[in-house]
Amino acid sequence: MPVLKSRGDSIEPLLFQKYPALKGHIAWQSLGNFPTPVRKLEKLGKEIGHQNIWIKQDDKSSDAYGGNKVRKLEFILPEALRLKRKTIITFGGIGTNHGLATTIHGRRLGLDTLLVLVDQPVTAHVQENLLLFHHFGAEICRAHNTFGAGLRTIGYFLTRPGLHFVPTGGSSPLGALGFVNAAFELKNQIESGQLPEPKYIFLALGSKGTLAGLMVGCRLAGLKSTVIGVRVAYHWLANEKNTAKLANSVISLMRRHDKAVPDISFSEKDIHVVHDFFGEGYGFATSQGKEALGLIARTENVELDLTYTAKAFAALLDFVKKHRELGNTPILFWHTYSSVDLTTIVKQDHDYTKLPGSFHDVFQTNMIPYI
Ligand SMILES: Cc1ncc(COP(=O)(O)O)c(C=O)c1O
């Protein structure tokens, strides 16, 4: 396995320190900069009249490409290497951040990536990510919809050796372990006085790995925080039942290798999902999201995206507004979108005709303001 720079804080995940038997069974490779910083949103707090809002900056989880996927890939990619697979095959929308993270970090470990992509509204971000998939060497295939993506994937498995399947968003039980670990990281930050224990944690809920992993992790780490997923994907994918199922699979995976992991379980009732900020559909911006994005950019210089994090932050702002009785209860916003600036690459390498012809219509109108 290629050797990369290891974490500044430790050479193994906190999870392995807590449950040492996992170490021999679950592959892991450091890919990011952890722990990610936490800070109080002072100026924003003053403006909205709540002095205890915090941010966990997973946007800074890697210098190559950050966001929430890095934690998942630290478990997913080494497993592919362990199985001697050559290529990661995964699904997503045509602007998938998970696809980009997998391509960039996979390449660092010598793995190729094949992305099977379904349609979503075309935005500048979608066009940028498509150009970046190509730039970083991913093979891309347009399947239009989920059914088509399933058929294409079966076709690839029948014809190509060495593929390693990763579900949408990296939300396998193995990927979600990254967020179990994240809860232990948060606990250390609380214990060392960097932030108070949050009463509520808000994050975007898409393919569920982030929410499921963090809920399991909080329970195991003894944190009392209520983790709230703000649904940004379709209900059939992102719902309470599926999240509980994934959380239980994470526990089963851990207990299979280490019986010291307590036999806990989650039901639908344990999962907190806010459904009202989704808007018209996946990838469609909402006016509340745009407002939330503008507010945090102006007051705190934090950059959100309109598909995931702006909707999650809008839900947090609405919650604070509607629950004045909370006083200054600590609330944490988990930032999951990469803040690494890849615009220089897009500026230099934006000839979309190098992409397969089935993607050219996405570029009919250029939406990227700087090219
Ligand atoms: C920026 C961002 N935030 C949040 C999410 C949602 O996380 P999850 O898919 O683990 O629910 C994603 C998923 O792609 C994402 O790209």
Short mmCIF file of N, CA, C and O and ligand atoms in Angstrom, two decimals, residues 68-69 72 97 171 204-210 305 308 336-337, ligand 1:
data_model
loop_
_atom_site.label_atom_id
_atom_site.label_comp_id
_atom_site.label_asym_id
_atom_site.label_seq_id
_atom_site.Cartn_x
_atom_site.Cartn_y
_atom_site.Cartn_z
N ASN A 68 -16.91 15.84 3.74
CA ASN A 68 -17.19 14.68 4.59
C ASN A 68 -16.71 13.35 4.01
O ASN A 68 -16.65 12.36 4.72
N LYS A 69 -16.39 13.33 2.71
CA LYS A 69 -16.05 12.04 2.11
C LYS A 69 -14.68 11.51 2.54
O LYS A 69 -14.44 10.30 2.48
N LYS A 72 -14.79 8.89 5.20
CA LYS A 72 -15.32 7.61 4.72
C LYS A 72 -14.25 6.88 3.89
O LYS A 72 -14.06 5.67 4.03
N ASN A 97 -20.03 15.14 -5.44
CA ASN A 97 -18.81 15.45 -4.67
C ASN A 97 -18.13 14.17 -4.23
O ASN A 97 -16.91 14.09 -4.16
N SER A 171 -21.62 5.57 1.38
CA SER A 171 -22.36 5.24 2.60
C SER A 171 -22.56 3.74 2.79
O SER A 171 -23.69 3.27 2.98
N ALA A 204 -26.15 17.84 6.80
CA ALA A 204 -26.93 17.49 5.62
C ALA A 204 -27.09 15.97 5.52
O ALA A 204 -26.12 15.23 5.73
N LEU A 205 -28.30 15.54 5.21
CA LEU A 205 -28.57 14.10 5.07
C LEU A 205 -28.80 13.76 3.60
O LEU A 205 -29.79 14.18 3.00
N GLY A 206 -27.85 13.00 3.03
CA GLY A 206 -27.98 12.57 1.64
C GLY A 206 -28.04 11.06 1.59
O GLY A 206 -29.11 10.45 1.73
N SER A 207 -26.87 10.43 1.44
CA SER A 207 -26.86 8.96 1.37
C SER A 207 -26.79 8.31 2.76
O SER A 207 -26.69 7.09 2.87
N LYS A 208 -26.79 9.11 3.81
CA LYS A 208 -27.01 8.70 5.20
C LYS A 208 -25.77 8.29 6.00
O LYS A 208 -25.85 8.15 7.22
N GLY A 209 -24.64 8.07 5.36
CA GLY A 209 -23.46 7.57 6.09
C GLY A 209 -22.98 8.53 7.16
O GLY A 209 -22.54 8.11 8.24
N THR A 210 -23.09 9.83 6.88
CA THR A 210 -22.61 10.82 7.84
C THR A 210 -23.48 10.79 9.09
O THR A 210 -22.98 10.69 10.22
N ASP A 305 -22.36 25.16 -0.01
CA ASP A 305 -22.85 24.83 -1.36
C ASP A 305 -24.38 24.76 -1.28
O ASP A 305 -24.94 24.53 -0.21
N TYR A 308 -26.24 20.85 -0.56
CA TYR A 308 -26.19 20.15 0.73
C TYR A 308 -26.17 21.11 1.92
O TYR A 308 -27.13 21.21 2.69
N THR A 336 -19.80 20.04 5.74
CA THR A 336 -19.41 18.81 5.04
C THR A 336 -18.94 19.04 3.59
O THR A 336 -18.68 18.08 2.87
N TYR A 337 -18.84 20.32 3.21
CA TYR A 337 -18.48 20.61 1.81
C TYR A 337 -17.02 21.06 1.72
O TYR A 337 -16.57 21.92 2.48
C1 LIG B 1 -21.13 18.44 0.63
C2 LIG B 1 -21.91 17.27 1.12
N1 LIG B 1 -22.52 17.35 2.31
C3 LIG B 1 -23.28 16.34 2.79
C4 LIG B 1 -23.44 15.18 2.07
C5 LIG B 1 -24.34 14.12 2.64
O1 LIG B 1 -23.67 13.15 3.34
P1 LIG B 1 -24.23 11.66 3.33
O2 LIG B 1 -24.27 11.25 1.90
O3 LIG B 1 -23.26 10.91 4.15
O4 LIG B 1 -25.59 11.70 3.92
C6 LIG B 1 -22.78 15.02 0.83
C7 LIG B 1 -22.94 13.78 0.05
O5 LIG B 1 -22.60 13.66 -1.08
C8 LIG B 1 -22.01 16.11 0.34
O6 LIG B 1 -21.38 16.05 -0.85
#
